[in-house]
Amino acid sequence: MEKARPLWANPLQFVFACISYAVGLGNVWRFPYLCQMYGGGSFLVPYIIMLIVEGMPLLYLELAVGQRMRQGSIGAFRTISPYLSGVGVASVMVSFFLSMYYNVINAWAFWYLFHSFQDPLPWSVCPLNGNRTGYDEECEKASSTQYFWYRKTLNISPSIQENGSVQWEPALCLLLAWLVVYLCILRGTESTGKVVYFTASLPYCVLIIYLVRGLTLHGATNGLMYMFTPKMEQLTNPKAWINAATQIFFSLGLGFGSLIAFASYNEPSSNCQKHAIIVSLINSSTSIFASIVTFSIYGFKATFNYENCLRKVSLLLTNTFDLEDGFLTASNLEEVKGYLASAYPSKYSEVFPHIKNCSLESELDTAVQGTGLAFIVYTEAIKNMEVSQLWSVLYFFMLLMLGIGSMLGNTAAILTPLTDSKIISSHLPKEAISGLVCLISCAIGMVFTTEAGNYWFDIFNDYAATLSLLLIVLVETIAVCYVYGLRRFESDLKAMTGRALSWYWKVMWAGVSPLLIVSLFVFYLSDYILAGTLKYQAWEASQGQLVTKDYPAYALAAIGLLVASSTMCIPLVALGIFVLRCLKRGDAAPVA
Amino acid sequence: MLWLLFFLVTAIHAELCQPDAENAFKVRLSIRTALGDKAYAWDTNEEYLFKAMVAFSMRKVPNREATEISHVLLCNVTQRVSFWFVVIDPSKNHTLPAVEVQSAIRKNRNRINNAFSLNDQTLEFLKIPSTLAPPTDPSVPIWIIIFGVIFCIVIVAITLLILSGIRQRRRKNKEPSGVDDTEDKCENMITIENGIPCDPLDMKGGHINEAFMTEDERLTPL
């Protein structure tokens, strides 16, 4: 007697699970960067077009496949065609790589969260040097937030070759992060379904609180105006469109198998079209909402730094020329400078090289993305707010919720095919399989807590998922439309949900979306090939800033292995099944 | 004669206290930055207080207990407010070595700051580095405490969930196994004669045919 497949307790749990998975850290730290780089308000045009043309159709496709096949990614594609089960295997491999390095971000969020309960915040002051006459040299050259991130959190080595040892503090936090993930996925959909209520809704609460706080900060309007002034000429820049397409693609988390896994626990009759539209719209609006918050905070930080810069210049001039204290203000700085240059030319030319040109635009122009934005720029803004401990705790709690929500989806993508497979699930209970997966990922993830760990993290972040996902989704779309048959799939959906498939989805699935993916794929490949050797940013402690270095040969080999191990699954498994079938046919022939 | 001596003394004093003179230190105050509206004006009374504080610091140095306010000379007071000062020895001939003055000021920096309601940044002694306050380091870092608490909660929750899962599975296993046991027992009673099971004669499949009269009812009851 077959055990009934576990189901979501109600459709809301499924929608929340998808939102919790799709709305992740990328919405907070990648979209604002893209918006800033590619024309502010005008970036929304390619973004929304790509959402309608690429995001919604592909999301609907994955949800429909999962709901129809009622199995994880490997089983679903095996049902479509046994030769295509390699697509499922590739999905599981990519999900495995992702879960290995993604949870390190949660570990860092835990680290910062635990350190937020101190007064003053540890990243707001530099530590003292040996004889207590000044501050630590590295901290002086960089800023206190950069020092805390690179030295105290990562203890980063100067290059990827110097491995160093495992740092016990991030390692403990990583262990805790995996334990929390294990706690949430322990019972399958029963436990995941309840956890996603929190991981989906709490980030919005924090974002709303931050929106209110952010908009009332001094200088927030500078950042908002800077972001939302559209620079229409960027619309003609092909990079803007490509980045919009890429952002939509990766932000929805397509191709990992998580959406198929989540949808497989659905009732067959649930309306996945409505769910797909809701999830993609919520994901995109969260990105825009998060970028409003981010830019008001940027504006605050830029204004704060600009006013600090002006203060420093005033102090320098006041000290050099022994002017009256408080005489120089922001408004009369320029004319006083002019007067001093004419009245005391020799003295002025001496001090001139030290006078920094303070500009609000250049402060706003510093576009940062990724861990740099979350852990350096945001913390710098938070340390200048009142009651900074509260804002810090809220912020890192939100990062944690976003990260754990995405981790739940990733682990579901790995576990669903494993628990579906009869060989494994007959020997081990669900809890043991989850435990084993978490244990293995945690053990391998310890690599990212070594001194060179952040460089390996960047490798995984940039290369583990990008090309492979494009290929996986392309093969998925072609498999459903042409191998399984678009008409057959359409009639299946109609029988399942009772609703006819609109012509729009058919056109998108069969034509437009695969073309888009192919063009993205070609663009990425040509970008990598044209760039020649790959470079990375290394932290130079003596200078207190990042320097660009080349990857050594073994790192390049690791990158190649990463990409190949997931993409090669598709042809290799197809070949393997073909060979097995030939052998079986060879065995069966003599008997018959 | 007295006037001549007076002029001589002030002339010597003027030589001893000059910008960049030997053993002279420059002081810079930023009163308006520190106090804003409550800023006080810098006048000769404040200068007197400053001289008093420096003399006080020097008196704490062994061998210099005889330092008087008149031994501290100020010069070049600017609008900034900044000035130079030197400390001369009782013979009024030469200035005290810079090292002594430096260590004396460093030891009493806090008292000097408080006298003027300023801090290390707004009352600067150029060339005298201030000793920065060390950050308070608790014996056990706070983050480990919070980490420990959350770690224990998560471990307890995981253990509870696993145990309740095992208990549920054991309960589910007991029910169908009870039904299975009785079925097994009946099947074991299949008698086998000559290697052929007496299935057709098995009581399990047999029904009592109600059409036949039972033993009890052969005798018609009265």
mmCIF file of N, CA and C in Angstrom, chain B residues 186-187 189-191 198-209:
data_model
loop_
_atom_site.group_PDB
_atom_site.id
_atom_site.type_symbol
_atom_site.label_atom_id
_atom_site.label_comp_id
_atom_site.label_asym_id
_atom_site.label_seq_id
_atom_site.Cartn_x
_atom_site.Cartn_y
_atom_site.Cartn_z
ATOM 1 N N CYS B 186 -3.968 -18.079 12.217
ATOM 2 C CA CYS B 186 -4.941 -18.913 11.503
ATOM 3 C C CYS B 186 -4.261 -19.686 10.395
ATOM 4 N N GLU B 187 -3.348 -18.999 9.667
ATOM 5 C CA GLU B 187 -2.730 -19.684 8.549
ATOM 6 C C GLU B 187 -1.864 -20.833 9.032
ATOM 7 N N MET B 189 -2.576 -22.927 11.182
ATOM 8 C CA MET B 189 -3.346 -24.099 11.531
ATOM 9 C C MET B 189 -3.757 -24.903 10.316
ATOM 10 N N ILE B 190 -3.221 -24.516 9.141
ATOM 11 C CA ILE B 190 -3.553 -25.327 7.960
ATOM 12 C C ILE B 190 -2.897 -26.680 8.138
ATOM 13 N N THR B 191 -3.669 -27.715 8.199
ATOM 14 C CA THR B 191 -3.107 -29.053 8.348
ATOM 15 C C THR B 191 -2.663 -29.574 7.009
ATOM 16 N N CYS B 198 -4.910 -29.270 3.546
ATOM 17 C CA CYS B 198 -6.331 -29.546 3.604
ATOM 18 C C CYS B 198 -7.127 -28.276 3.499
ATOM 19 N N ASP B 199 -6.806 -27.462 2.487
ATOM 20 C CA ASP B 199 -7.462 -26.159 2.384
ATOM 21 C C ASP B 199 -8.983 -26.266 2.307
ATOM 22 N N PRO B 200 -9.471 -27.137 1.462
ATOM 23 C CA PRO B 200 -10.943 -27.169 1.336
ATOM 24 C C PRO B 200 -11.607 -27.553 2.647
ATOM 25 N N LEU B 201 -10.900 -28.368 3.459
ATOM 26 C CA LEU B 201 -11.486 -28.787 4.707
ATOM 27 C C LEU B 201 -11.189 -27.810 5.829
ATOM 28 N N ASP B 202 -10.485 -26.710 5.499
ATOM 29 C CA ASP B 202 -10.056 -25.778 6.548
ATOM 30 C C ASP B 202 -11.260 -25.096 7.170
ATOM 31 N N MET B 203 -11.249 -25.015 8.481
ATOM 32 C CA MET B 203 -12.342 -24.400 9.205
ATOM 33 C C MET B 203 -12.458 -22.922 8.873
ATOM 34 N N LYS B 204 -11.285 -22.298 8.516
ATOM 35 C CA LYS B 204 -11.296 -20.842 8.294
ATOM 36 C C LYS B 204 -12.292 -20.494 7.194
ATOM 37 N N GLY B 205 -12.222 -21.325 6.115
ATOM 38 C CA GLY B 205 -13.114 -20.961 5.009
ATOM 39 C C GLY B 205 -14.505 -21.521 5.183
ATOM 40 N N GLY B 206 -14.653 -22.376 6.230
ATOM 41 C CA GLY B 206 -15.949 -23.028 6.309
ATOM 42 C C GLY B 206 -17.029 -22.172 6.941
ATOM 43 N N HIS B 207 -18.267 -22.369 6.472
ATOM 44 C CA HIS B 207 -19.391 -21.675 7.100
ATOM 45 C C HIS B 207 -20.295 -22.721 7.697
ATOM 46 N N ILE B 208 -20.901 -22.327 8.745
ATOM 47 C CA ILE B 208 -21.917 -23.243 9.318
ATOM 48 C C ILE B 208 -23.202 -23.043 8.537
ATOM 49 N N ASN B 209 -23.709 -24.146 7.933
ATOM 50 C CA ASN B 209 -24.918 -24.051 7.117
ATOM 51 C C ASN B 209 -26.128 -24.084 8.037
#
